[in-house]
CSV table of C-alpha atoms in Angstrom, one decimal:
chain,number,residue,atom,x,y,z
A,283,MET,CA,65.0,16.2,30.6
A,284,PRO,CA,63.1,17.3,27.2
A,285,THR,CA,59.5,16.1,25.9
A,286,ILE,CA,59.2,12.5,24.2
A,287,SER,CA,56.7,13.0,22.6
A,288,ALA,CA,56.2,9.2,20.5
A,289,LEU,CA,56.5,6.4,22.0
A,290,GLY,CA,59.9,4.4,22.0
A,291,ILE,CA,62.1,7.5,21.1
A,292,GLY,CA,63.8,7.3,24.1
A,293,SER,CA,64.6,4.1,24.6
A,294,GLY,CA,65.1,3.1,21.2
A,295,LEU,CA,62.4,-0.4,22.4
A,296,ASP,CA,58.7,-0.9,19.7
A,297,LEU,CA,56.8,0.4,22.5
A,298,ASN,CA,53.9,1.1,19.9
A,299,GLY,CA,53.7,-2.3,18.7
A,300,LEU,CA,54.3,-3.8,22.4
A,301,LEU,CA,50.7,-1.1,23.0
A,302,ASP,CA,48.7,-1.6,19.6
A,303,GLN,CA,49.2,-6.0,20.5
A,304,LEU,CA,47.6,-5.6,24.3
A,305,ASN,CA,45.6,-3.0,22.3
A,306,SER,CA,44.0,-5.8,20.5
A,307,ALA,CA,44.2,-7.9,22.9
A,308,GLU,CA,41.7,-5.4,25.0
A,309,ARG,CA,39.6,-5.9,22.4
A,310,GLU,CA,39.4,-9.3,22.7
A,311,LYS,CA,36.5,-8.6,25.1
A,312,LEU,CA,33.8,-7.3,22.7
A,313,VAL,CA,34.2,-10.0,20.1
A,314,PRO,CA,31.5,-12.0,23.2
A,315,ILE,CA,29.1,-8.5,22.9
A,316,VAL,CA,29.5,-8.2,19.3
A,317,ASP,CA,28.2,-11.8,18.5
A,318,LYS,CA,25.8,-12.1,20.6
A,319,GLN,CA,23.8,-8.7,18.6
A,320,ARG,CA,24.4,-10.0,15.1
A,321,SER,CA,22.2,-13.2,16.1
A,322,PHE,CA,19.3,-11.1,18.1
A,323,GLU,CA,20.4,-8.6,15.4
A,324,ALA,CA,19.5,-11.4,12.8
A,325,LYS,CA,16.9,-13.0,14.5
A,326,LEU,CA,15.1,-9.6,14.6
A,327,SER,CA,16.1,-8.8,10.9
A,328,ALA,CA,14.5,-13.2,10.6
A,329,LEU,CA,10.8,-11.8,12.9
A,330,GLY,CA,10.2,-9.4,10.2
A,331,GLN,CA,10.3,-11.2,8.0
A,332,PHE,CA,8.2,-14.1,9.5
A,333,ARG,CA,5.9,-11.7,10.3
A,334,SER,CA,5.5,-10.0,7.4
A,335,ALA,CA,5.3,-13.9,5.1
A,336,LEU,CA,2.1,-12.7,8.1
A,337,GLU,CA,0.5,-10.4,6.5
A,338,SER,CA,0.2,-11.9,3.1
A,339,PHE,CA,-1.5,-14.6,4.3
A,340,GLN,CA,-3.4,-12.6,6.4
A,341,ASP,CA,-5.0,-10.3,3.4
A,342,LYS,CA,-5.2,-13.6,1.5
A,343,VAL,CA,-6.7,-15.6,4.2
A,344,ASP,CA,-8.7,-11.9,4.6
A,345,GLN,CA,-10.4,-12.6,1.2
A,346,LEU,CA,-11.9,-15.4,2.3
A,347,SER,CA,-13.4,-15.3,5.7
A,348,ASP,CA,-16.4,-12.6,5.1
A,349,GLY,CA,-18.3,-14.7,2.8
A,350,THR,CA,-17.7,-11.7,-0.4
A,351,ALA,CA,-15.1,-14.1,-1.9
A,352,PHE,CA,-18.0,-16.4,-3.0
A,353,GLN,CA,-20.5,-13.7,-4.3
A,354,SER,CA,-18.1,-12.9,-7.1
A,355,VAL,CA,-20.2,-12.2,-10.9
A,356,THR,CA,-19.0,-11.7,-14.9
A,357,SER,CA,-21.8,-10.1,-17.1
A,358,SER,CA,-22.2,-10.2,-20.0
A,359,SER,CA,-25.1,-8.7,-23.2
A,360,THR,CA,-26.1,-9.1,-26.7
A,361,SER,CA,-24.9,-5.8,-28.2
A,362,GLU,CA,-22.3,-2.9,-27.7
A,363,GLY,CA,-25.7,-1.4,-27.0
A,364,ILE,CA,-24.9,-0.7,-23.3
A,365,SER,CA,-21.9,-1.8,-20.9
A,366,VAL,CA,-22.6,-2.5,-17.8
A,367,ALA,CA,-20.7,-3.1,-14.6
A,368,ALA,CA,-21.6,-5.3,-11.8
A,369,THR,CA,-20.6,-6.1,-8.0
A,370,ARG,CA,-20.8,-9.4,-5.7
A,371,ASP,CA,-24.0,-7.9,-4.5
A,372,ALA,CA,-25.6,-9.0,-8.3
A,373,VAL,CA,-28.4,-11.6,-8.6
A,374,PRO,CA,-26.6,-14.1,-11.5
A,375,GLY,CA,-30.5,-14.3,-13.5
A,376,GLN,CA,-31.0,-13.3,-17.6
A,377,TYR,CA,-32.4,-10.0,-18.0
A,378,ASN,CA,-34.5,-8.6,-21.0
A,379,ILE,CA,-33.6,-4.5,-21.1
A,380,ASP,CA,-35.2,-2.4,-23.8
A,381,VAL,CA,-33.6,1.7,-24.5
A,382,THR,CA,-36.2,3.6,-26.2
A,383,GLN,CA,-35.2,7.1,-24.4
A,384,LEU,CA,-31.0,7.9,-24.2
A,385,ALA,CA,-30.6,11.2,-21.2
A,386,GLY,CA,-29.6,14.0,-22.9
A,387,THR,CA,-29.1,17.7,-21.7
A,388,TYR,CA,-30.4,20.8,-21.9
A,389,SER,CA,-28.9,23.9,-24.3
A,390,ILE,CA,-30.3,26.8,-26.7
A,391,ALA,CA,-28.1,29.3,-28.5
A,392,THR,CA,-28.5,33.3,-29.2
A,393,THR,CA,-29.2,35.2,-32.7
A,394,GLY,CA,-26.3,35.6,-34.4
A,395,LEU,CA,-24.0,39.3,-34.1
A,396,ASP,CA,-20.8,40.2,-36.5
A,397,ALA,CA,-18.2,39.8,-34.2
A,398,ARG,CA,-17.2,38.7,-31.3
A,399,ASP,CA,-16.1,41.7,-29.4
A,400,GLU,CA,-18.8,43.8,-30.8
A,401,TYR,CA,-19.9,45.8,-27.5
A,402,LEU,CA,-23.8,44.4,-25.7
A,403,GLY,CA,-23.7,46.7,-22.9
A,404,ALA,CA,-24.0,45.8,-19.0
A,405,GLY,CA,-26.2,43.7,-16.7
A,406,THR,CA,-26.7,41.2,-15.4
A,407,ILE,CA,-28.2,37.7,-16.4
A,408,THR,CA,-30.9,35.5,-14.7
A,409,ILE,CA,-29.8,31.6,-15.2
A,410,THR,CA,-32.8,29.1,-14.1
A,411,LEU,CA,-32.9,25.5,-13.7
A,412,ALA,CA,-35.6,22.5,-13.2
A,413,ASN,CA,-34.8,22.0,-9.6
A,414,ASN,CA,-35.1,25.6,-9.3
A,415,THR,CA,-31.5,26.4,-9.1
A,416,SER,CA,-30.9,29.3,-10.3
A,417,VAL,CA,-27.5,32.5,-10.8
A,418,GLU,CA,-27.0,35.8,-11.4
A,419,VAL,CA,-24.1,36.7,-13.6
A,420,ASP,CA,-23.0,40.1,-13.6
A,421,ILE,CA,-21.9,42.2,-16.8
A,422,ASP,CA,-19.0,44.8,-16.6
A,423,GLY,CA,-20.2,47.2,-18.9
A,424,GLU,CA,-16.3,47.7,-19.8
A,425,ALA,CA,-15.9,44.1,-20.2
A,426,SER,CA,-19.5,43.0,-22.0
A,427,THR,CA,-17.9,41.3,-25.8
A,428,LEU,CA,-19.7,37.9,-26.2
A,429,ASN,CA,-16.1,36.1,-25.7
A,430,ASP,CA,-16.5,38.2,-22.0
A,431,VAL,CA,-20.8,36.8,-20.8
A,432,ARG,CA,-19.2,32.7,-22.0
A,433,ASP,CA,-16.4,32.9,-19.7
A,434,ALA,CA,-18.5,34.7,-17.0
A,435,ILE,CA,-21.3,32.3,-17.5
A,436,ASN,CA,-19.0,29.2,-16.5
A,437,LYS,CA,-17.1,31.7,-13.7
A,438,SER,CA,-21.1,31.4,-12.1
A,439,GLY,CA,-20.4,28.7,-10.3
A,440,ILE,CA,-23.8,26.5,-11.3
A,441,ASP,CA,-24.5,23.3,-13.2
A,442,ILE,CA,-24.8,25.7,-16.9
A,443,GLN,CA,-21.8,26.1,-19.5
A,444,ALA,CA,-21.5,28.5,-22.3
A,445,SER,CA,-19.6,28.5,-25.5
A,446,VAL,CA,-19.0,31.3,-28.7
A,447,VAL,CA,-20.4,29.2,-31.6
A,448,ASP,CA,-19.2,30.3,-34.9
A,449,ASP,CA,-22.5,29.2,-37.8
A,450,GLY,CA,-20.6,30.4,-41.3
A,451,SER,CA,-23.9,33.3,-41.3
A,452,ASP,CA,-22.8,37.1,-42.2
A,453,ALA,CA,-23.6,37.1,-38.7
A,454,PRO,CA,-21.6,34.2,-37.9
A,455,TYR,CA,-21.4,34.7,-33.3
A,456,ARG,CA,-24.2,32.8,-31.3
A,457,LEU,CA,-24.2,32.0,-27.6
A,458,SER,CA,-24.7,28.5,-26.9
A,459,ILE,CA,-25.8,28.1,-23.3
A,460,GLY,CA,-26.4,24.5,-22.5
A,461,SER,CA,-26.8,22.8,-18.9
A,462,VAL,CA,-24.0,20.4,-18.0
A,463,GLU,CA,-25.9,16.7,-16.3
A,464,ALA,CA,-28.3,15.0,-18.4
A,465,GLY,CA,-31.8,14.5,-17.6
A,466,GLU,CA,-34.8,17.1,-17.2
A,467,ASP,CA,-34.1,18.3,-13.3
A,468,ALA,CA,-31.0,19.8,-15.0
A,469,ALA,CA,-32.6,21.5,-17.7
A,470,ILE,CA,-32.7,25.2,-18.0
A,471,THR,CA,-35.8,26.6,-18.0
A,472,ASN,CA,-35.2,30.2,-18.4
A,473,ILE,CA,-32.7,32.7,-19.3
A,474,ASP,CA,-33.7,36.6,-18.9
A,475,PHE,CA,-30.4,38.7,-20.3
A,476,GLY,CA,-31.7,41.5,-18.8
A,477,ALA,CA,-30.3,44.8,-20.2
A,478,LEU,CA,-28.2,43.1,-22.0
A,479,ALA,CA,-32.2,41.7,-24.3
A,480,GLY,CA,-31.1,44.3,-26.5
A,481,SER,CA,-27.9,42.4,-28.2
A,482,LEU,CA,-29.0,38.9,-27.3
A,483,VAL,CA,-32.2,37.2,-28.4
A,484,LEU,CA,-32.6,33.3,-28.2
A,485,ASP,CA,-33.3,31.2,-30.5
A,486,ASP,CA,-35.9,29.1,-29.8
A,487,ALA,CA,-35.5,27.0,-32.7
A,488,THR,CA,-32.2,26.2,-31.5
A,489,GLU,CA,-33.8,24.7,-28.4
A,490,VAL,CA,-32.6,21.0,-27.4
A,491,GLN,CA,-35.0,19.8,-24.5
A,492,GLY,CA,-33.4,18.3,-21.6
A,493,GLN,CA,-35.1,14.3,-21.3
A,494,ASN,CA,-34.3,11.5,-18.7
A,495,ALA,CA,-33.0,7.9,-20.5
A,496,GLN,CA,-36.6,5.4,-20.2
A,497,LEU,CA,-35.8,1.8,-20.3
A,498,THR,CA,-37.7,-1.1,-19.4
A,499,VAL,CA,-35.5,-4.1,-17.5
A,500,ASN,CA,-37.6,-7.8,-17.7
A,501,GLY,CA,-41.0,-5.6,-19.0
A,502,ILE,CA,-40.6,-3.1,-15.5
A,503,ASP,CA,-40.6,1.2,-17.1
A,504,ILE,CA,-38.0,1.6,-15.4
A,505,VAL,CA,-36.8,6.0,-15.4
A,506,SER,CA,-33.4,7.8,-15.1
A,507,GLN,CA,-32.2,11.0,-14.7
A,508,THR,CA,-29.0,10.7,-16.5
A,509,ASN,CA,-27.3,7.1,-18.8
A,510,GLN,CA,-25.6,5.6,-16.2
A,511,VAL,CA,-28.0,3.9,-14.4
A,512,GLU,CA,-27.2,2.9,-11.3
A,513,GLY,CA,-29.8,0.5,-8.4
A,514,ALA,CA,-32.8,-0.1,-10.5
A,515,LEU,CA,-30.5,-4.2,-10.4
A,516,GLU,CA,-28.8,-4.1,-7.4
A,517,GLY,CA,-25.4,-4.0,-7.9
A,518,LEU,CA,-25.6,-3.7,-10.9
A,519,THR,CA,-24.7,-0.2,-13.4
A,520,LEU,CA,-25.9,0.1,-16.8
A,521,ALA,CA,-24.2,2.2,-19.2
A,522,LEU,CA,-26.9,3.5,-21.4
A,523,LEU,CA,-25.0,3.9,-25.0
A,524,GLU,CA,-27.4,3.4,-28.0
A,525,GLU,CA,-31.7,3.1,-27.7
A,526,GLY,CA,-32.5,-0.7,-28.7
A,527,GLU,CA,-32.9,-4.1,-27.3
A,528,VAL,CA,-29.6,-5.8,-25.3
A,529,GLY,CA,-29.4,-9.4,-23.1
A,530,VAL,CA,-27.9,-8.7,-20.5
A,531,ARG,CA,-26.3,-12.1,-18.0
A,532,ILE,CA,-25.1,-12.7,-14.3
A,533,ASP,CA,-22.9,-15.8,-13.3
A,534,VAL,CA,-21.5,-17.0,-11.2
A,535,ASP,CA,-17.9,-16.0,-11.4
A,536,ASN,CA,-16.8,-19.4,-11.2
A,537,GLU,CA,-11.9,-18.5,-12.1
A,538,THR,CA,-12.7,-16.6,-9.8
A,539,ILE,CA,-13.5,-17.7,-7.2
A,540,ARG,CA,-11.6,-20.9,-7.3
A,541,SER,CA,-8.2,-18.8,-8.0
A,542,GLY,CA,-9.0,-17.2,-4.5
A,543,VAL,CA,-9.2,-20.0,-2.9
A,544,ALA,CA,-5.1,-20.8,-5.0
A,545,GLU,CA,-4.5,-17.7,-4.0
A,546,PHE,CA,-5.6,-18.9,-0.4
A,547,VAL,CA,-2.9,-22.3,-0.3
A,548,GLU,CA,-0.1,-20.6,-2.3
A,549,ALA,CA,-0.6,-17.6,0.7
A,550,TYR,CA,-0.3,-20.6,3.5
A,551,ASN,CA,2.5,-22.5,2.0
A,552,ARG,CA,5.1,-19.9,1.0
A,553,LEU,CA,4.0,-18.5,5.4
A,554,GLN,CA,5.1,-22.6,6.2
A,555,THR,CA,8.0,-22.5,3.0
A,556,GLU,CA,9.4,-19.1,5.1
A,557,ILE,CA,9.2,-20.9,9.0
A,558,ASP,CA,11.0,-23.9,7.0
A,559,ASN,CA,13.8,-21.6,5.8
A,560,LEU,CA,14.1,-19.9,9.5
A,561,THR,CA,14.0,-22.4,11.4
A,562,ARG,CA,16.7,-25.1,8.7
A,563,TYR,CA,19.2,-27.1,9.8
A,564,GLU,CA,22.0,-28.3,7.7
A,565,PRO,CA,23.9,-31.2,9.8
A,566,GLU,CA,26.7,-31.2,6.4
A,567,SER,CA,27.0,-27.1,5.8
A,568,GLY,CA,26.0,-26.6,9.9
A,569,VAL,CA,24.7,-23.9,8.7
A,570,SER,CA,21.2,-23.1,10.3
A,571,GLY,CA,19.0,-20.5,10.0
A,572,ALA,CA,18.6,-17.1,12.0
A,573,LEU,CA,15.4,-18.6,14.5
A,574,LEU,CA,16.2,-22.4,14.5
A,575,GLY,CA,14.8,-23.8,18.4
A,576,ASP,CA,13.6,-19.7,18.5
A,577,SER,CA,9.2,-21.7,19.3
A,578,THR,CA,7.5,-18.2,18.4
A,579,LEU,CA,7.6,-19.9,14.9
A,580,ARG,CA,6.5,-23.2,15.8
A,581,SER,CA,3.9,-21.9,18.2
A,582,VAL,CA,2.4,-20.3,14.4
A,583,GLN,CA,2.6,-23.2,12.6
A,584,VAL,CA,1.2,-25.5,16.0
A,585,GLN,CA,-2.0,-22.9,15.7
A,586,LEU,CA,-2.7,-22.5,12.3
A,587,ARG,CA,-2.1,-26.2,12.2
A,588,GLY,CA,-4.6,-26.4,14.0
A,589,ILE,CA,-6.6,-24.6,12.4
A,590,PHE,CA,-6.9,-26.5,9.8
A,591,THR,CA,-7.1,-30.2,11.4
A,592,THR,CA,-9.3,-28.8,13.2
A,593,GLY,CA,-12.3,-28.1,10.0
A,594,ARG,CA,-16.2,-27.4,11.5
A,595,PRO,CA,-18.8,-29.3,13.9
A,596,GLU,CA,-21.4,-29.8,10.9
A,597,GLY,CA,-22.1,-29.4,7.5
A,598,GLU,CA,-21.5,-31.3,3.5
A,599,LEU,CA,-17.6,-29.2,4.1
A,600,VAL,CA,-16.3,-30.0,7.8
A,601,GLN,CA,-13.2,-31.1,6.7
A,602,LEU,CA,-10.5,-29.3,4.0
A,603,SER,CA,-9.6,-32.5,2.4
A,604,ASP,CA,-13.7,-32.0,1.8
A,605,SER,CA,-13.1,-29.3,-0.2
A,606,GLY,CA,-10.5,-30.2,-2.8
A,607,ILE,CA,-7.5,-29.3,-0.2
A,608,ALA,CA,-4.8,-31.7,1.4
A,609,MET,CA,-2.4,-31.1,4.4
A,610,GLN,CA,1.2,-32.3,2.9
A,611,LEU,CA,3.4,-34.7,5.2
A,612,ASP,CA,5.8,-32.1,5.1
A,613,GLY,CA,3.6,-29.7,6.1
A,614,THR,CA,2.8,-27.1,2.7
A,615,LEU,CA,-1.8,-27.6,0.9
A,616,GLU,CA,-2.2,-29.2,-1.6
A,617,VAL,CA,-5.7,-28.5,-4.6
A,618,ASP,CA,-7.0,-31.0,-6.5
A,619,GLU,CA,-7.8,-28.8,-9.0
A,620,ASP,CA,-10.4,-31.5,-10.0
A,621,ILE,CA,-12.8,-32.0,-6.7
A,622,LEU,CA,-12.3,-27.7,-6.0
A,623,SER,CA,-13.8,-26.8,-9.3
A,624,ASP,CA,-16.6,-29.5,-9.0
A,625,ILE,CA,-18.0,-28.2,-5.8
A,626,VAL,CA,-17.4,-24.1,-6.8
A,627,GLU,CA,-19.9,-25.5,-10.3
A,628,GLU,CA,-22.4,-27.3,-7.8
A,629,GLN,CA,-21.6,-26.7,-3.5
A,630,LEU,CA,-20.8,-23.1,-3.4
A,631,ALA,CA,-22.8,-22.1,-0.9
A,632,GLU,CA,-21.1,-25.2,1.7
A,633,LEU,CA,-17.4,-24.0,0.2
A,634,SER,CA,-19.3,-20.4,1.3
A,635,ALA,CA,-19.9,-21.8,4.8
A,636,PHE,CA,-16.7,-24.0,5.2
A,637,PHE,CA,-14.3,-21.2,4.9
A,638,ALA,CA,-16.8,-18.2,6.0
A,639,GLY,CA,-18.6,-19.7,8.4
A,640,ASP,CA,-22.8,-19.2,8.1
A,641,ASP,CA,-25.4,-20.0,11.1
A,642,SER,CA,-24.2,-23.3,12.5
A,643,GLY,CA,-20.9,-22.2,13.1
A,644,ASP,CA,-17.5,-19.7,12.0
A,645,GLY,CA,-15.3,-20.6,9.6
A,646,ILE,CA,-11.5,-21.6,9.1
A,647,ALA,CA,-10.6,-18.2,7.2
A,648,GLU,CA,-12.5,-17.4,9.6
A,649,ARG,CA,-10.8,-18.8,13.0
A,650,LEU,CA,-7.8,-17.7,10.6
A,651,SER,CA,-8.1,-14.3,10.7
A,652,ALA,CA,-9.4,-14.1,14.3
A,653,ALA,CA,-6.6,-16.0,15.1
A,654,LEU,CA,-3.7,-14.1,12.9
A,655,GLN,CA,-5.1,-10.4,14.3
A,656,ALA,CA,-4.0,-11.8,17.8
A,657,LEU,CA,-1.2,-12.4,16.9
A,658,LEU,CA,-0.4,-9.6,14.9
A,659,ASP,CA,-1.5,-7.0,17.3
A,660,SER,CA,0.1,-5.1,19.4
A,661,ASP,CA,0.6,-7.2,22.7
A,662,GLY,CA,0.4,-10.2,19.6
A,663,ILE,CA,3.7,-12.4,20.3
A,664,ILE,CA,5.2,-11.6,17.2
A,665,ASN,CA,5.4,-7.7,18.3
A,666,SER,CA,7.2,-8.8,22.1
A,667,ALA,CA,9.4,-11.8,20.8
A,668,SER,CA,10.7,-8.3,18.9
A,669,ASP,CA,10.8,-5.9,21.7
A,670,SER,CA,12.4,-9.2,23.7
A,671,LEU,CA,15.0,-8.3,21.3
A,672,ASP,CA,15.5,-5.0,21.3
A,673,ARG,CA,15.4,-4.9,24.8
A,674,ARG,CA,18.7,-6.7,25.0
A,675,ILE,CA,20.5,-5.5,21.7
A,676,ASP,CA,19.7,-2.1,23.8
A,677,ALA,CA,21.7,-3.7,26.7
A,678,LEU,CA,24.1,-4.9,24.7
A,679,ASP,CA,24.8,-1.5,23.2
A,680,GLN,CA,25.0,-0.7,26.6
A,681,ARG,CA,27.2,-3.0,28.0
A,682,GLN,CA,29.7,-2.7,24.8
A,683,GLU,CA,30.2,1.2,25.8
A,684,ARG,CA,31.3,0.5,29.1
A,685,VAL,CA,33.2,-2.1,28.0
A,686,GLU,CA,34.9,0.3,25.6
A,687,ALA,CA,35.8,2.9,28.1
A,688,SER,CA,37.8,0.6,30.1
A,689,ILE,CA,39.5,-0.6,27.7
A,690,ASP,CA,40.6,2.9,26.3
A,691,ARG,CA,41.4,3.7,30.3
A,692,THR,CA,43.4,0.6,30.5
A,693,VAL,CA,44.9,1.3,27.1
A,694,GLU,CA,45.9,4.9,28.0
A,695,ARG,CA,47.9,3.6,30.8
A,696,TYR,CA,49.6,1.3,29.8
A,697,ARG,CA,50.3,4.0,27.6
A,698,LYS,CA,51.5,6.1,30.3
A,699,GLN,CA,53.3,4.0,32.0
A,700,PHE,CA,55.3,2.9,29.1
A,701,SER,CA,56.3,7.1,28.3
A,702,GLN,CA,57.2,6.7,32.1
A,703,LEU,CA,58.8,4.0,31.3
A,704,ASP,CA,60.4,5.5,27.5
A,705,ILE,CA,61.3,8.5,29.3
A,706,LEU,CA,63.7,6.9,32.1
A,707,VAL,CA,65.3,3.8,30.1
A,708,GLY,CA,66.3,7.0,27.7
A,709,ASN,CA,67.7,8.8,31.2
A,710,LEU,CA,69.6,5.8,31.7
A,711,ASN,CA,70.4,4.8,28.7
A,712,SER,CA,72.8,8.8,28.5
A,713,THR,CA,74.2,8.6,31.9
A,714,SER,CA,75.4,4.9,31.3
A,715,ALA,CA,76.9,6.7,28.1
A,716,TYR,CA,78.2,9.8,30.4
A,717,VAL,CA,80.6,6.8,32.4
A,718,ALA,CA,81.2,4.9,29.7
A,719,GLN,CA,82.6,8.5,28.1
A,720,GLN,CA,84.2,9.4,31.7
A,721,PHE,CA,86.2,6.2,31.8
A,722,ASP,CA,87.3,6.5,28.5
A,723,ILE,CA,89.2,9.3,28.8
A,724,LEU,CA,90.5,8.9,32.1
A,725,ASN,CA,92.5,5.6,30.2
A,726,ALA,CA,93.8,8.7,27.8
A,727,GLN,CA,94.6,9.8,30.6
A,728,LEU,CA,96.8,6.8,32.4
A,729,SER,CA,98.0,5.9,29.2
A,730,GLN,CA,100.2,9.2,28.6
A,731,ARG,CA,101.3,9.1,31.8
A,732,VAL,CA,103.4,5.7,31.7
């Protein structure tokens, strides 16, 4: 009997169509599993969004929790002779600065030579700085032109630089050697050309002494190795550009402080909006957030609101509303700009204590920071909820694999049974046709005898 390669050929029945229907019916078993997978994956993604919103809020909280945000200052000067950079450590006030001397670098040049490529000979050049640092520069006899000496000095690894200058005279080419850093300590104190002294001679008329910057701040003498004066005034860096008198003023940066508090409020409101979106339910459309009914978000929300409503145990600013911030009925915060501006200008220390704390107790930003860190830690409730969903998704993946394997076995069993049925019906059809043919032959023979 020939092997039937496709269902239905032997029997004429649509066995392939029937097998497809049975396969579809079996695969309906996967629908609830896939639905649960999608639901858990949506919740996992939503938790990721929630974590991101928490981290954004945490960034703004941390900016207020250590108190440095309330120490922001601005700087200004009465002329362009000094550039001022101020940090939060700078003390507000007026500073009168008189720059009597700018720091400068040391330099000196040799007498002129007729050509750049003039052979100078081999030898060792020794250069010594005021800080007792020295270097020996070896000059190879095969590479001893003025340019070669320049390059060797520049590669010596010490803070000196050399260049070849053309002064336009009859013997125009001079070797100029100078210190890289300004100030007396970085100045060159001695240059010994050794065996090259016959070709290279220092021109004392070109010598420029290295010098320190000299200035007074509110009448106090200050000396600086460079024109970048740091540490003379706490929190201030002065870049000296010109000699002369300059007034420098440091003020509290009220606008930056107000902005910091406002950004804190905005970040919390974005977090609140995210929570509302993830837990919303719209009766008309039947649409719901991915974390509707999830206890994790509500637990976080209650914890954060508890910190806001508790406030501080003592101080001039105790409740959130005292600082010009009010909690609305929908759970968001609103800033009264006028009240906040007045507090920044008149009660800055109290505002800092309210958020960052002081000797009397923690501020609300400190408590919020600690709470957020606990929530976002590896063993916090956010990670725990995510890990739980991951385990459920893994379990569903394994269950799906088992169900799919079972379906495949069932469909294959149907296929084998249908194949046997196809062969059987095909054989029966063949036998029926043969019997019918024999009856036809017999009837024909009987008709001829008659």
